[in-house]
XYZ file of C-alpha atoms in Angstrom:
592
model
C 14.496 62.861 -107.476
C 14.407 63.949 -104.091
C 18.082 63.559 -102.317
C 19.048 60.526 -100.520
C 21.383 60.551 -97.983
C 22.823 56.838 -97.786
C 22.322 55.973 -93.928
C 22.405 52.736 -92.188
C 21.067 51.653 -88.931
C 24.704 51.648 -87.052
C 28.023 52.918 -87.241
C 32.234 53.006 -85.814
C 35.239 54.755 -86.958
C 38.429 55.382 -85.090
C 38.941 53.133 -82.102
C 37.648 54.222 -78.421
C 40.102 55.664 -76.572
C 43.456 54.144 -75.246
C 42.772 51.592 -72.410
C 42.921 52.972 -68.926
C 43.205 56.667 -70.139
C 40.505 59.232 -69.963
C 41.180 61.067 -73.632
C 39.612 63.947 -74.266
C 37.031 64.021 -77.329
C 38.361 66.076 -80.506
C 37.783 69.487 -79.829
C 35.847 71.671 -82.244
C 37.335 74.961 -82.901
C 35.733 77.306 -80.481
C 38.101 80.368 -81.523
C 36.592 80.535 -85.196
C 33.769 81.959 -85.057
C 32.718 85.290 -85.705
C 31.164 87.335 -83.051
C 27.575 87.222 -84.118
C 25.949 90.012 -85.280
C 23.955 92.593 -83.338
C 20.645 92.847 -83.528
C 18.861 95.576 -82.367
C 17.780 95.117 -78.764
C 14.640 96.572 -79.114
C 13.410 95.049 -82.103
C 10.246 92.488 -81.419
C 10.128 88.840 -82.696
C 8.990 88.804 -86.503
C 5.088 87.482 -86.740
C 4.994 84.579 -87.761
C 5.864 83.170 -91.803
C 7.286 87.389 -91.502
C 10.149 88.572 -93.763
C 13.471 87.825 -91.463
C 16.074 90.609 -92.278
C 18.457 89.001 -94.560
C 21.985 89.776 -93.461
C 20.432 88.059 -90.194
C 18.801 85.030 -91.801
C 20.664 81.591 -93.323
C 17.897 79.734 -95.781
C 19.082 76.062 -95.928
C 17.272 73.303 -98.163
C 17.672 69.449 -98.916
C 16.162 68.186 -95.845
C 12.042 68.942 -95.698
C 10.406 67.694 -98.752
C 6.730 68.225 -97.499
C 4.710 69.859 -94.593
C 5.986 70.046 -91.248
C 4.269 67.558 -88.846
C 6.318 66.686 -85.695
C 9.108 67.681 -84.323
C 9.309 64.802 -82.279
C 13.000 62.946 -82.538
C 11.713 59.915 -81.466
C 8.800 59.720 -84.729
C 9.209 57.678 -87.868
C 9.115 60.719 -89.648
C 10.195 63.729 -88.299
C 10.298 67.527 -89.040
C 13.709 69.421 -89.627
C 15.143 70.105 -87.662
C 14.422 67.404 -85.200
C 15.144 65.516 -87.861
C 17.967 63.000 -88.987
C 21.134 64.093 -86.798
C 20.801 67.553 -86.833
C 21.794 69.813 -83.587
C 20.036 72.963 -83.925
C 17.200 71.928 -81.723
C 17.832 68.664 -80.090
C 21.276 67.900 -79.317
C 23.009 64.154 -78.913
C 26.127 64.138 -76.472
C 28.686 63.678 -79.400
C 28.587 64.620 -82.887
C 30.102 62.485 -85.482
C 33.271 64.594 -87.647
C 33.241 62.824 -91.503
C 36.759 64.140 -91.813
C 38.366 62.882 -88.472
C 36.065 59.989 -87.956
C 35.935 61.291 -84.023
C 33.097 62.129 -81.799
C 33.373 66.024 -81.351
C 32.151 67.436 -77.914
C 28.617 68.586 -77.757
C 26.451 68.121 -74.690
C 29.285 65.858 -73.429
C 33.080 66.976 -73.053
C 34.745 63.680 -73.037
C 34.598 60.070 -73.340
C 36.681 57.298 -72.401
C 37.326 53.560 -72.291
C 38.645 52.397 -69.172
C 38.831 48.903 -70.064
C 36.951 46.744 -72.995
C 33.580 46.979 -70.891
C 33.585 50.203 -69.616
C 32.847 53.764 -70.994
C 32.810 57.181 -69.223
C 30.413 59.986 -70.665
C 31.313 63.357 -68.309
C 28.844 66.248 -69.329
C 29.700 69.955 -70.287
C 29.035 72.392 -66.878
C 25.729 74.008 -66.745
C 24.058 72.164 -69.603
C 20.408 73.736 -69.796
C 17.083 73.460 -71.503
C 15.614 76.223 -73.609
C 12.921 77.001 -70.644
C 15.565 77.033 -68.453
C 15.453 73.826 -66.536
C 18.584 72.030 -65.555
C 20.090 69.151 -68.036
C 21.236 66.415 -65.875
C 22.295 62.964 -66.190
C 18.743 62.252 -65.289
C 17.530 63.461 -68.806
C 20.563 61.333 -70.485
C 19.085 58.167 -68.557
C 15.668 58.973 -69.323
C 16.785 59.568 -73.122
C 18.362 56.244 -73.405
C 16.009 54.350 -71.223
C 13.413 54.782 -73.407
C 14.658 52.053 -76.044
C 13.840 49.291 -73.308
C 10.355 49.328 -73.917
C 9.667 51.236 -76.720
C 11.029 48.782 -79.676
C 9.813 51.005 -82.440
C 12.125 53.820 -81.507
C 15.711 54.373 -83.698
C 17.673 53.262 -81.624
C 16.203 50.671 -79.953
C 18.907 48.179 -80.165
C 21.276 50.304 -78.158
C 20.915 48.161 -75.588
C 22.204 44.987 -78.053
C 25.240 46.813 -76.849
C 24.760 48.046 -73.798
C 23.732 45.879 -70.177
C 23.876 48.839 -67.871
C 23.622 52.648 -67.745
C 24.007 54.905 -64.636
C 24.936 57.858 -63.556
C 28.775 57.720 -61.012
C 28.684 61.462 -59.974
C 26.975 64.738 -60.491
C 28.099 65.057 -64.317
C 29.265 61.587 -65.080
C 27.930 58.420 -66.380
C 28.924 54.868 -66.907
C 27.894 52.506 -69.511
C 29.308 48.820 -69.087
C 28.988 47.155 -72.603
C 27.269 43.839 -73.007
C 30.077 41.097 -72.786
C 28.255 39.163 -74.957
C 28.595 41.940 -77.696
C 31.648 43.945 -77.105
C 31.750 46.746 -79.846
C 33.155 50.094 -78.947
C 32.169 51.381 -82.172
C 28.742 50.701 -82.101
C 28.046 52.732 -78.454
C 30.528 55.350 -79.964
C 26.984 55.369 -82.663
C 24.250 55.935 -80.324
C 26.020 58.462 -78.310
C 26.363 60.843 -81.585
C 22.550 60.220 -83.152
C 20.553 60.049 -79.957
C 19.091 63.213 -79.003
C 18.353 63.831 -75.768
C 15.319 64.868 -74.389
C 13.477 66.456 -71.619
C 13.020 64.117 -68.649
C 10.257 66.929 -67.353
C 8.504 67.372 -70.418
C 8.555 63.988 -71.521
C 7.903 61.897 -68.967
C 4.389 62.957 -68.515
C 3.713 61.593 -71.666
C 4.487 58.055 -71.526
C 1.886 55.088 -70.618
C -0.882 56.692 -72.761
C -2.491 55.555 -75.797
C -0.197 57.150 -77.734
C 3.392 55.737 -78.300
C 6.481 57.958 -77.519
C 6.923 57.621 -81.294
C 3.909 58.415 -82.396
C 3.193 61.659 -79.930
C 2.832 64.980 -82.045
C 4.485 67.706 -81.038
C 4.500 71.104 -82.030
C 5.670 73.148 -79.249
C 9.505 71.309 -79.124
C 11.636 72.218 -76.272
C 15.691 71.307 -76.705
C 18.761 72.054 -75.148
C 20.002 73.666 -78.857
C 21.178 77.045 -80.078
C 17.587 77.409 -82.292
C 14.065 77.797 -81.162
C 11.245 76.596 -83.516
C 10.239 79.979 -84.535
C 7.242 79.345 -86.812
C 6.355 76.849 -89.361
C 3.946 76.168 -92.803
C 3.749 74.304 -95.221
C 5.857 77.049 -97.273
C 8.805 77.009 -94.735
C 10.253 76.561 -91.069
C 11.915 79.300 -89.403
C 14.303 78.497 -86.030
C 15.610 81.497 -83.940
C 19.182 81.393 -82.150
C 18.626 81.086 -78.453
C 20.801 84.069 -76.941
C 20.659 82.049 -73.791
C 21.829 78.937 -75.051
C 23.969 77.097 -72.702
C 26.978 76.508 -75.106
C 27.192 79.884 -75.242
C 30.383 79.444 -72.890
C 31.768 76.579 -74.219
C 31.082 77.419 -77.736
C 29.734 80.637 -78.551
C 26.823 81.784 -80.456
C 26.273 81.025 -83.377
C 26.351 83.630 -86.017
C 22.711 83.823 -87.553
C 19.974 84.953 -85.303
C 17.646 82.514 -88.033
C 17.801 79.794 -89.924
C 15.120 79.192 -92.415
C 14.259 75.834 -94.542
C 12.085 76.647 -97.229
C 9.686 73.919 -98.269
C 10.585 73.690 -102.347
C 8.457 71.302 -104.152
C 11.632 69.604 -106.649
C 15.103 69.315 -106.356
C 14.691 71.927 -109.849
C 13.507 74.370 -107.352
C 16.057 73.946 -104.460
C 18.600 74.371 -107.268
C 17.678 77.250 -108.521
C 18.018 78.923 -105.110
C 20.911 77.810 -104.443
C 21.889 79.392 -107.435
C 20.135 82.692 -107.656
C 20.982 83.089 -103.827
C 17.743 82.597 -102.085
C 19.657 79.453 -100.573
C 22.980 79.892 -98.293
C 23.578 75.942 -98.137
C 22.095 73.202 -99.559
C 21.832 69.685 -99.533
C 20.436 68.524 -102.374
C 22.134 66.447 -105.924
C 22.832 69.531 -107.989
C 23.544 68.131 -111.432
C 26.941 69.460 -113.303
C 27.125 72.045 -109.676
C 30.292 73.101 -111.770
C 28.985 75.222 -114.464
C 26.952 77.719 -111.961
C 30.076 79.505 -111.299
C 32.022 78.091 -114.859
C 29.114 79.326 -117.091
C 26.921 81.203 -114.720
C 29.665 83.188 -112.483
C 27.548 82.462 -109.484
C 29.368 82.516 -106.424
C 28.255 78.856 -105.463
C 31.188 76.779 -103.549
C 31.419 73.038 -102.678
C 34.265 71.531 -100.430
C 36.494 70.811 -103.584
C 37.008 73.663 -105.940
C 38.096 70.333 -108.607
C 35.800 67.215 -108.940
C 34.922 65.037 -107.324
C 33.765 68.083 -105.327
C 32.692 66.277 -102.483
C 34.123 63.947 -100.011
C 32.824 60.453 -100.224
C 30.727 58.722 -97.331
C 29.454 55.956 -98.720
C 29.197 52.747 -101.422
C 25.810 52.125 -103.159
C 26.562 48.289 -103.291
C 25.095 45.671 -105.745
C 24.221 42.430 -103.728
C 24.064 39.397 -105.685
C 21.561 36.932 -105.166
C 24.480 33.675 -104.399
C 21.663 30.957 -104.617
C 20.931 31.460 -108.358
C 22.588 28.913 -111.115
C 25.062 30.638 -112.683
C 25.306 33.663 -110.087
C 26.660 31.279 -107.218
C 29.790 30.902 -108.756
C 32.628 33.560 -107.844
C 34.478 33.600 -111.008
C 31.000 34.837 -113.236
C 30.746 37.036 -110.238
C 34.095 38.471 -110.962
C 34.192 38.760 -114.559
C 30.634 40.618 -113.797
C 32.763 43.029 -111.630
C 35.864 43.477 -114.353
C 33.048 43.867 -116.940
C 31.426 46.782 -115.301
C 32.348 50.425 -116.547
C 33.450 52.732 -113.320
C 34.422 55.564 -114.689
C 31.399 55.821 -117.089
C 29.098 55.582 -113.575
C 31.009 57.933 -111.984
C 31.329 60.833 -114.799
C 27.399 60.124 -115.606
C 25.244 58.569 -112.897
C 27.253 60.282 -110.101
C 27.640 63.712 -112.286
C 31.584 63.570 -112.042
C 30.943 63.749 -108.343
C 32.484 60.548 -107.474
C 36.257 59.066 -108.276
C 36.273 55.471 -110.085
C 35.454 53.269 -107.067
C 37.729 50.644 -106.219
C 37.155 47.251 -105.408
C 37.667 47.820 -101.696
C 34.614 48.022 -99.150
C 37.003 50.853 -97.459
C 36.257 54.389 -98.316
C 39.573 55.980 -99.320
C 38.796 59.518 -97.823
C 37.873 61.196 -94.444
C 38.189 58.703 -91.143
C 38.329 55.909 -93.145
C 41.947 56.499 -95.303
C 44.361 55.249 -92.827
C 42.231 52.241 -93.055
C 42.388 52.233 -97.259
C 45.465 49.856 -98.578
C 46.091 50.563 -102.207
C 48.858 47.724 -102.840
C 46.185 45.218 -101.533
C 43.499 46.151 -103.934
C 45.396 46.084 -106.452
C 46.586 42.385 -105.513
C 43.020 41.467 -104.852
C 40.326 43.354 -106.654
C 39.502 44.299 -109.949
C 38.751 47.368 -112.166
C 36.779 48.273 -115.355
C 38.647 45.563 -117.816
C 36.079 44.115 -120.555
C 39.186 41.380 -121.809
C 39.897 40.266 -118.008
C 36.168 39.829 -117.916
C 35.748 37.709 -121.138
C 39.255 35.725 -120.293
C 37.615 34.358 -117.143
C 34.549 33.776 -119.004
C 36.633 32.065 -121.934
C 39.950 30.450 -120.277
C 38.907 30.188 -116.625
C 35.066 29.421 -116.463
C 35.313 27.513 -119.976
C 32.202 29.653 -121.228
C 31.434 29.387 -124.445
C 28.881 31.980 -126.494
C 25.212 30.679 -127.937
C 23.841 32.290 -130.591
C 22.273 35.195 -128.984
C 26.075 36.101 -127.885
C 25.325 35.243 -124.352
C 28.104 32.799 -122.415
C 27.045 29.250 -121.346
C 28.891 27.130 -118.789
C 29.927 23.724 -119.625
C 26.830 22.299 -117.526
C 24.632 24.384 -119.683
C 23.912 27.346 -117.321
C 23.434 30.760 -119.362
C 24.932 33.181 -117.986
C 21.347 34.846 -117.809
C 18.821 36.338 -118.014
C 19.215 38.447 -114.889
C 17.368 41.234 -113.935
C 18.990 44.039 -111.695
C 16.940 46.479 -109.256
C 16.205 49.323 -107.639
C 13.790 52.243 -106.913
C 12.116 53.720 -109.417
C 13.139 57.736 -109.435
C 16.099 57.197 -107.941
C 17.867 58.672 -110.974
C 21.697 58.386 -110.200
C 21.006 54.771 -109.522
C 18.826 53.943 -112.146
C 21.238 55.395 -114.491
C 23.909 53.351 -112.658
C 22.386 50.253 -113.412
C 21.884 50.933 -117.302
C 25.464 51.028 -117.102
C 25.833 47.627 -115.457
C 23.826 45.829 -117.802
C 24.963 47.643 -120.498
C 28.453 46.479 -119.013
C 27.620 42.827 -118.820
C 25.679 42.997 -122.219
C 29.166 43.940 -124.119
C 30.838 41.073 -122.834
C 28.270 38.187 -123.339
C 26.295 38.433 -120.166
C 22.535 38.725 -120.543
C 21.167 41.408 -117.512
C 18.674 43.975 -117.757
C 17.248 46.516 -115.508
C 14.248 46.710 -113.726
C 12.819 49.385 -111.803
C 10.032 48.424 -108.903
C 8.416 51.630 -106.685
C 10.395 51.604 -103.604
C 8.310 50.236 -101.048
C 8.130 46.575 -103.909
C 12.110 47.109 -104.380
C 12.354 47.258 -100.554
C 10.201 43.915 -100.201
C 12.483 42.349 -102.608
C 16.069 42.999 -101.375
C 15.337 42.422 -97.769
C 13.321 38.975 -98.513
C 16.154 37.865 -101.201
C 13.809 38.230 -104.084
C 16.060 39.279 -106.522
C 19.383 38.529 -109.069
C 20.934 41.734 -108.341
C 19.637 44.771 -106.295
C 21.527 48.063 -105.694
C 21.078 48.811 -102.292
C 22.401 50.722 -98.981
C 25.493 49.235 -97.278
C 26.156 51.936 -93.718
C 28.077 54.538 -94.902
C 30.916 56.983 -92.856
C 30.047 56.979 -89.049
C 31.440 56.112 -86.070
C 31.157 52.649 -86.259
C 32.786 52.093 -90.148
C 34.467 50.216 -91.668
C 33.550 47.896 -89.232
C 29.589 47.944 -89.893
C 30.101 48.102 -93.516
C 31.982 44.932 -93.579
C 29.132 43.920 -91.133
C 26.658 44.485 -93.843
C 28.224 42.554 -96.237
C 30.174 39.593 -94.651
C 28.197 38.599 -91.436
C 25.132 36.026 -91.061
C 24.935 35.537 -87.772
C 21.340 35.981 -86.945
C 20.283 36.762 -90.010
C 16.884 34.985 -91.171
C 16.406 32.293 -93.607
C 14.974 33.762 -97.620
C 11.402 35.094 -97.619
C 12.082 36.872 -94.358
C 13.259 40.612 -94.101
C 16.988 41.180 -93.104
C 18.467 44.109 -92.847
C 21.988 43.615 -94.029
C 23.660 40.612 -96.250
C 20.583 40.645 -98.166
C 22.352 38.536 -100.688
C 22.915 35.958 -97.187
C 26.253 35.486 -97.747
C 27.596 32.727 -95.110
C 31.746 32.254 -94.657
C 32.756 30.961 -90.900
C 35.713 32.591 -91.646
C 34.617 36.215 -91.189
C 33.329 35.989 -87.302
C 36.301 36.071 -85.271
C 37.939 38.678 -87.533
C 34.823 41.325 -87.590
C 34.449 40.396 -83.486
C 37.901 41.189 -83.685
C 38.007 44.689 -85.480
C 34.957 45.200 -83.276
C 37.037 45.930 -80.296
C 41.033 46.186 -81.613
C 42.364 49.508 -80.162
C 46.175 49.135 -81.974
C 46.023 51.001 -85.267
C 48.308 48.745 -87.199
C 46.593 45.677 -86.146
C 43.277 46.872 -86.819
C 44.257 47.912 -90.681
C 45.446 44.200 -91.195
C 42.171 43.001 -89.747
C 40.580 44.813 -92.205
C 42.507 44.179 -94.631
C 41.685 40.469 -94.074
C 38.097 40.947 -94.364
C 38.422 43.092 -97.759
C 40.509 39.974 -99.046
C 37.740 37.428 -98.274
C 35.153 40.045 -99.774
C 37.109 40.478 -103.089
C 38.028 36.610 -103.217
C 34.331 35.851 -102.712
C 32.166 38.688 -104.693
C 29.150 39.257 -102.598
C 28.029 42.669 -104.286
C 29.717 45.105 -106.177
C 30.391 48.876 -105.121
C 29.319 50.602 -108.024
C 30.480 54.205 -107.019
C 30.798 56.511 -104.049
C 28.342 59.182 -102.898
C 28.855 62.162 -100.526
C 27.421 61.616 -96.824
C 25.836 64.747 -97.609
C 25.827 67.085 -100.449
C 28.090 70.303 -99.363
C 27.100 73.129 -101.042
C 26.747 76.832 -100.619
C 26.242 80.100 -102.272
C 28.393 82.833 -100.738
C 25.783 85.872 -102.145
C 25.091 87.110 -98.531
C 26.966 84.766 -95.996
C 30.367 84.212 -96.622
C 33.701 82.250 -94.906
C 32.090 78.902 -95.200
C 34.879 76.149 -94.546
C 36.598 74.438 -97.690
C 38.944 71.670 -98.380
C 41.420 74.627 -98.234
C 40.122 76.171 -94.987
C 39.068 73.063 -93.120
C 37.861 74.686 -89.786
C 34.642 72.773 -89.860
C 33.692 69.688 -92.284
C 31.275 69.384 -94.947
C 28.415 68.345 -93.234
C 25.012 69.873 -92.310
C 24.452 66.972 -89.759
C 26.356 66.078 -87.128
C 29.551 68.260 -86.199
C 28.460 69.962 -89.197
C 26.032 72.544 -87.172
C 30.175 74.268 -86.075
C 29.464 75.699 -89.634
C 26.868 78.507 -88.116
C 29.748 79.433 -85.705
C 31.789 80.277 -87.770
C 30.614 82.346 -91.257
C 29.360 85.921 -91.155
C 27.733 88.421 -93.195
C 28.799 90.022 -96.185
């Protein structure tokens, strides 16, 4: 199965910045990084799909599954790496930090709330393109301007968030957010996974027959450290850009190329990771443990201990609330007591995940402060087969039919339900075996099913379904908040048999508004964790869905055969991301 990284459409973390102060943006560690190596000055530019000298050259994988085709950041499907949030070529103003949950400078040096409605973006000095031109605020306008008439692009409902956008001086601009939709968190999003581009190459090509999404190109110019060096459908090779503009702000970073070979499994990509011929990798490496246990590789992930790898996200079982028996909150939670955590987590999730809890908070990185223990405890539930069948027995008055299956008093069987997702999407799939499995030992009848994706798509989004393991947003700048979002809200959401894109399950509780508009904008710490911790109390009261383990934002791995000094939970200068801040990792390692 080709690796999934659980994204959402949105995102918050960490409040904006204290009210009427202009706080500057977590720095990155500038210091860290190794001077980068010296090429020889004479040497000419490799031809192209060339052998790159190795002690020069970091081969990364997990993120191009097939032929390059665009490196457009604005098409549906892009090329790395233009694609996902990725700073090599394109860069965004901010980029999101999974272990702070703050926006680390990147084209922008600060950000700050004035008041509730205001925001102030000031720009780096001397921001450049790779052909030279200047980087202005015009380009950021441009960038952002384009979601106003172009619905089809990413982040086209930035301006959901945003009324107005201009620039206030030479290297400053002001965004006032929508009153009608105040939500810090959500602008703190689009300024991190936006990538800005080229007012003067792009503006040319607007108004044609081709959409701004749609528009090949193969000749990308950024403002990033990498130029698209060549490209095939065996690999793509970038090439640092000596005259990057970071360079005084930042550095260089240390590898004059970075290479993604085009592997055609996730068997392959492993392997290289393994033997070497990968330096990092994103990509589900099955029992990652035993290639330096059994194998004596010298292969590293963030933990040296499982779980290995921080969590970023909750693959969350929706339940359909509208079908007899499943509309009821007590089956629902004897269904979530009945389900076997640990068993996911050792076996679907290949030890990579911890138990998860019964919280919609993720209880590492940005999120943790947010994560109350004591309350879950209170209010949730864990892998208990006799709490499940003592609701089912003492509370629900079930009793079992001859096929062992539980039957309410007014004759509903608990069952037959059928739980979902993609086919191929093996960590799930197994996931759900357990579930049913889970429910089966206890006296309630549900079996898996396993549609092709685009079918299993249809049917979550249109409320087609008894129970469907889906995405929920995972770690960004705008969670907890757009998690709970996901879950809890149905405000503008559409009636069953039309596609929504979160609370596919359309759960509907009043009660939730003013507390998620709330959270939406709270700046105090402590209140915002009892907000929260409000909205996880309604959730685990009312059962929506079911976490049924965590998952890594991105799978952290490396191999330390050439490169070496790549940041661990026990040398943190950089977190475990590719995406994202994650490109400070290329500052920072060196050569063997």
């Amino acid at each position: 199965m080709k690796t999934r990284v659980l994204q959402s459409c949105s995102i918050l973390l960490a409040l904006l910045l204290v009210a009427v102060a202009c706080v500057p943006v977590t720095e990155t560690p500038a210091a860290q990084p190794a001077a980068a190596p010296e090429a020889a000055a004479s040497q000419a530019a490799p031809a192209a799909g060339g052998e790159l000298p190795r002690n020069e050259t970091v081969y990364i994988g997990g993120f191009q599954w097939g032929p390059p085709t665009t490196f457009n950041p604005m098409a549906g499907s892009v090329t790395w790496p233009a694609s996902g949030n990725q700073n090599l070529l394109y860069e965004s103003l901010f980029a999101f930090n999974l272990l702070t949950g703050q926006l680390d400078p990147l084209l922008a040096k600060e950000l700050a709330l004035t008041d509730q409605g205001t925001a102030i973006v000031t720009l780096q000095p001397d921001t450049k393109w790779q052909d030279g031109e200047a980087l202005t605020t015009d380009d950021i306008l441009f960038t952002y301007g384009l979601a106003k008439d172009n619905p089809d692009l990413p982040f086209s409902t930035f301006w959901d968030y945003v009324s107005d956008m201009q620039a206030t001086a030479d290297r400053t601009i002001e965004l006032t957010l929508n009153p009608e939709r105040v939500n810090p968190g959500m602008v703190r999003n689009y300024l991190c996974t936006v990538r800005i581009l080229p007012k003067h190459v792009w503006e040319a090509r607007l108004g044609g027959e081709v959409a701004i999404s749609q528009f090949v190109d193969t000749e990308p110019i950024g403002s990033g450290p990498y130029k698209v060096l060549d490209f095939s459908a065996e690999r793509i090779a970038v090439e640092r850009d000596d005259n990057y503009w970071g360079k005084a702000v930042y550095g260089l970073p240390v590898p004059k190329y970075v290479v993604h070979p085009i592997f055609k499994s996730n068997d392959d990509g492993n392997l290289a990771l393994q033997t070497g011929a990968l330096d990092l990798s994103q990509q589900f490496v099955p029992q990652i443990w035993l290639m330096w246990e059994e194998k004596g590789q010298p292969v590293g992930t963030w933990f040296k201990e499982e779980p290995f790898y921080v969590p970023g996200g909750i693959p969350f079982m929706f339940i359909n609330l509208h079908k007899p028996g499943l509309e009821n909150p007590l089956v629902r939670r004897a269904i979530a007591y009945a389900i076997n955590y640990p068993l996911i987590a050792a076996t679907a999730m290949s030890r990579y995940s911890v138990p998860v809890s019964s919280s919609l908070i993720v209880p590492k990185g940005g999120e943790d402060k947010y994560f109350d223990a004591e309350a879950i405890k209170a209010n949730g539930w864990e892998y208990d087969p006799a709490k499940a069948v003592e609701i089912l027995e003492n509370e629900l008055k079930a009793t079992k039919g001859s096929d062992g299956t539980y039957v309410l008093p007014d004759g509903t069987r608990l069952g037959p339900w059928k739980v979902i997702c993609p086919y191929g999407w093996t960590d799930w799939m197994t996931a759900l075996e357990v579930v049913a499995q889970s429910a089966k030992e206890v006296g309630i009848d549900i079996s898996t099913e396993f549609p092709d994706s685009p079918v299993c798509y249809s049917k979550t989004r249109n409320g087609d379904f008894d129970l469907t393991l889906f995405s929920i947003a995972a770690a960004t700048p705008a969670s907890p908040w757009l998690r709970f979002r996901d879950v809890l809200d149905d405000r503008g959401l559409p009636e069953f048999g039309t596609q929504a894109f979160w609370n596919y399950c359309r759960y509907s509780n009043p009660a939730v508004y003013d507390l998620l508009d709330q959270a939406a904008t709270e700046t105090d710490e402590a209140t915002l964790k009892g907000v929260l911790g409000e909205l996880d109390k309604i959730y685990m009261a009312d059962i929506p869905g079911i976490g049924l383990m965590y998952r890594p934002l991105e799978f952290y791995e490396f191999n330390e055969s050439v490169w070496t000094g790549f940041p661990t939970s026990e040398n943190p200068w950089a977190p475990p991301q590719h995406q994202h801040a994650g490109i400070r990792v290329l500052f920072g390692i060196k050569p063997k």
